mmCIF file of C-alpha atoms in Angstrom:
data_model
loop_
_atom_site.group_PDB
_atom_site.id
_atom_site.type_symbol
_atom_site.label_atom_id
_atom_site.label_comp_id
_atom_site.label_asym_id
_atom_site.label_seq_id
_atom_site.Cartn_x
_atom_site.Cartn_y
_atom_site.Cartn_z
ATOM 1 C CA MET T 1 146.383 -31.349 -130.996
ATOM 2 C CA GLU T 2 144.096 -34.184 -130.035
ATOM 3 C CA ALA T 3 142.525 -31.947 -127.386
ATOM 4 C CA ASN T 4 141.841 -29.313 -130.023
ATOM 5 C CA LEU T 5 140.277 -31.910 -132.278
ATOM 6 C CA LEU T 6 138.057 -33.160 -129.457
ATOM 7 C CA GLU T 7 137.088 -29.579 -128.586
ATOM 8 C CA TYR T 8 136.194 -28.862 -132.230
ATOM 9 C CA GLN T 9 134.097 -32.023 -132.407
ATOM 10 C CA GLN T 10 132.192 -31.026 -129.257
ATOM 11 C CA GLN T 11 131.705 -27.517 -130.603
ATOM 12 C CA LEU T 12 130.490 -28.975 -133.920
ATOM 13 C CA GLN T 13 128.016 -31.225 -132.060
ATOM 14 C CA ARG T 14 126.718 -28.241 -130.067
ATOM 15 C CA CYS T 15 126.282 -26.245 -133.290
ATOM 16 C CA GLU T 16 124.480 -29.152 -134.957
ATOM 17 C CA LEU T 17 122.223 -29.529 -131.894
ATOM 18 C CA GLU T 18 121.485 -25.787 -131.878
ATOM 19 C CA ALA T 19 120.722 -25.924 -135.603
ATOM 20 C CA LYS T 20 118.300 -28.823 -135.054
ATOM 21 C CA GLU T 21 116.622 -26.929 -132.201
ATOM 22 C CA ALA T 22 116.393 -23.787 -134.341
ATOM 23 C CA THR T 23 114.866 -25.830 -137.189
ATOM 24 C CA LYS T 24 112.366 -27.364 -134.768
ATOM 25 C CA ARG T 25 111.449 -23.888 -133.407
ATOM 26 C CA GLU T 26 111.053 -22.609 -136.959
ATOM 27 C CA GLN T 27 108.779 -25.546 -137.830
ATOM 28 C CA ASP T 28 106.703 -24.938 -134.683
ATOM 29 C CA LEU T 29 106.395 -21.252 -135.506
ATOM 30 C CA MET T 30 105.417 -22.036 -139.100
ATOM 31 C CA GLN T 31 102.743 -24.434 -137.796
ATOM 32 C CA GLN T 32 101.435 -21.740 -135.434
ATOM 33 C CA LEU T 33 101.399 -19.247 -138.307
ATOM 34 C CA PHE T 34 99.498 -21.696 -140.522
ATOM 35 C CA GLU T 35 96.934 -22.328 -137.753
ATOM 36 C CA ALA T 36 96.544 -18.590 -137.096
ATOM 37 C CA ARG T 37 95.929 -17.942 -140.796
ATOM 38 C CA ALA T 38 93.330 -20.731 -140.857
ATOM 39 C CA ARG T 39 91.563 -19.149 -137.847
ATOM 40 C CA ILE T 40 91.625 -15.755 -139.572
ATOM 41 C CA LEU T 41 90.033 -17.233 -142.695
ATOM 42 C CA GLU T 42 87.381 -18.916 -140.555
ATOM 43 C CA LYS T 43 86.624 -15.634 -138.776
ATOM 44 C CA GLU T 44 86.448 -13.788 -142.100
ATOM 45 C CA ARG T 45 83.883 -16.324 -143.351
ATOM 46 C CA GLU T 46 81.936 -15.864 -140.128
ATOM 47 C CA VAL T 47 81.987 -12.081 -140.572
ATOM 48 C CA CYS T 48 80.767 -12.438 -144.170
ATOM 49 C CA ASN T 49 77.921 -14.690 -143.031
ATOM 50 C CA LEU T 50 76.946 -12.234 -140.300
ATOM 51 C CA GLN T 51 77.056 -9.339 -142.768
ATOM 52 C CA GLY T 52 74.747 -11.288 -145.060
ATOM 53 C CA GLN T 53 72.331 -11.947 -142.203
ATOM 54 C CA LEU T 54 72.456 -8.289 -141.199
ATOM 55 C CA ALA T 55 71.748 -7.168 -144.757
ATOM 56 C CA GLN T 56 68.787 -9.541 -144.947
ATOM 57 C CA GLU T 57 67.415 -8.347 -141.599
ATOM 58 C CA LEU T 58 67.831 -4.702 -142.611
ATOM 59 C CA THR T 59 65.972 -5.397 -145.850
ATOM 60 C CA GLU T 60 63.166 -7.054 -143.893
ATOM 61 C CA GLN T 61 63.095 -4.134 -141.452
ATOM 62 C CA GLN T 62 62.884 -1.616 -144.301
ATOM 63 C CA ASP T 63 60.023 -3.606 -145.811
ATOM 64 C CA LEU T 64 58.184 -3.595 -142.475
ATOM 65 C CA PHE T 65 58.720 0.164 -142.060
ATOM 66 C CA ARG T 66 57.437 0.727 -145.594
ATOM 67 C CA LYS T 67 54.323 -1.336 -144.823
ATOM 68 C CA VAL T 68 53.721 0.607 -141.600
ATOM 69 C CA LEU T 69 54.065 3.912 -143.441
ATOM 70 C CA GLU T 70 51.682 2.757 -146.165
ATOM 71 C CA ARG T 71 49.202 1.679 -143.518
ATOM 72 C CA ASP T 72 49.542 5.018 -141.722
ATOM 73 C CA HIS T 73 48.987 6.908 -144.982
ATOM 74 C CA ARG T 74 45.868 4.827 -145.685
ATOM 75 C CA ILE T 75 44.562 5.578 -142.195
ATOM 76 C CA HIS T 76 45.220 9.302 -142.603
ATOM 77 C CA ARG T 77 43.536 9.348 -146.011
ATOM 78 C CA LEU T 78 40.521 7.593 -144.495
ATOM 79 C CA LEU T 79 40.419 10.080 -141.645
ATOM 80 C CA GLU T 80 40.678 13.054 -143.991
ATOM 81 C CA THR T 81 37.735 11.901 -146.107
ATOM 82 C CA PRO T 82 34.667 13.491 -144.499
ATOM 83 C CA ALA T 83 32.027 11.510 -146.375
ATOM 84 C CA ASP T 84 31.236 8.121 -144.920
ATOM 85 C CA SER T 85 34.607 7.564 -143.237
ATOM 86 C CA ASN T 86 33.219 4.675 -141.189
ATOM 87 C CA ALA T 87 32.294 2.765 -144.351
ATOM 88 C CA ARG T 88 35.713 3.422 -145.875
ATOM 89 C CA ALA T 89 37.422 2.448 -142.637
ATOM 90 C CA SER T 90 35.573 -0.840 -142.543
ATOM 91 C CA ASP T 91 36.666 -1.460 -146.157
ATOM 92 C CA ALA T 92 40.253 -1.077 -144.980
ATOM 93 C CA GLY T 93 39.962 -4.027 -142.643
ATOM 94 C CA GLY T 94 37.973 -3.085 -139.556
ATOM 95 C CA THR T 95 35.135 -1.104 -138.082
ATOM 96 C CA TYR T 96 36.141 2.083 -136.299
ATOM 97 C CA ASN T 97 33.894 3.371 -133.558
ATOM 98 C CA LEU T 98 36.145 6.177 -132.296
ATOM 99 C CA SER T 99 35.623 9.813 -133.088
ATOM 100 C CA LYS T 100 37.834 11.333 -135.748
ATOM 101 C CA THR T 101 39.575 13.675 -133.283
ATOM 102 C CA THR T 102 40.374 10.806 -130.894
ATOM 103 C CA VAL T 103 41.855 8.733 -133.696
ATOM 104 C CA GLU T 104 43.814 11.667 -135.099
ATOM 105 C CA SER T 105 45.332 12.503 -131.723
ATOM 106 C CA HIS T 106 46.381 8.882 -131.231
ATOM 107 C CA SER T 107 47.649 8.431 -134.755
ATOM 108 C CA ARG T 108 49.660 11.691 -134.731
ATOM 109 C CA SER T 109 51.505 10.592 -131.612
ATOM 110 C CA ALA T 110 52.273 7.174 -133.103
ATOM 111 C CA VAL T 111 52.893 7.848 -136.798
ATOM 112 C CA GLY T 112 55.210 5.162 -138.110
ATOM 113 C CA SER T 113 54.616 3.057 -135.036
ATOM 114 C CA PRO T 114 53.143 -0.445 -135.150
ATOM 115 C CA ASN T 115 50.803 0.705 -132.374
ATOM 116 C CA VAL T 116 48.793 2.908 -134.741
ATOM 117 C CA ALA T 117 46.513 -0.006 -135.583
ATOM 118 C CA SER T 118 45.759 -0.610 -131.923
ATOM 119 C CA CYS T 119 44.975 3.101 -131.499
ATOM 120 C CA VAL T 120 42.412 3.222 -134.277
ATOM 121 C CA ARG T 121 40.663 -0.129 -134.041
#
């Protein structure tokens, strides 16, 4: 009977030790889960910041495209006006010494391009 009691005590100690180890593993896993969730939140904030930057850059790009288109339309209107186009062109910010056909051929190939100004000045 004493042997059985000793065996039960050893078995109880092993079970208690296994329970402690299982509790420690559970605590470690909970800590890892907490850290992973914190990293996810950090990455989500980073994504939101990048999306904000992207939206701002896209807005700036759209504004630049709009300005280029407006400039191109002004150039085309100046080129289409037969009377005193050189005077009107100089009012728009520069003196143009190229022939109308040369400017039109360059501007048609680069409509919407930032290089239109270099073609016509």
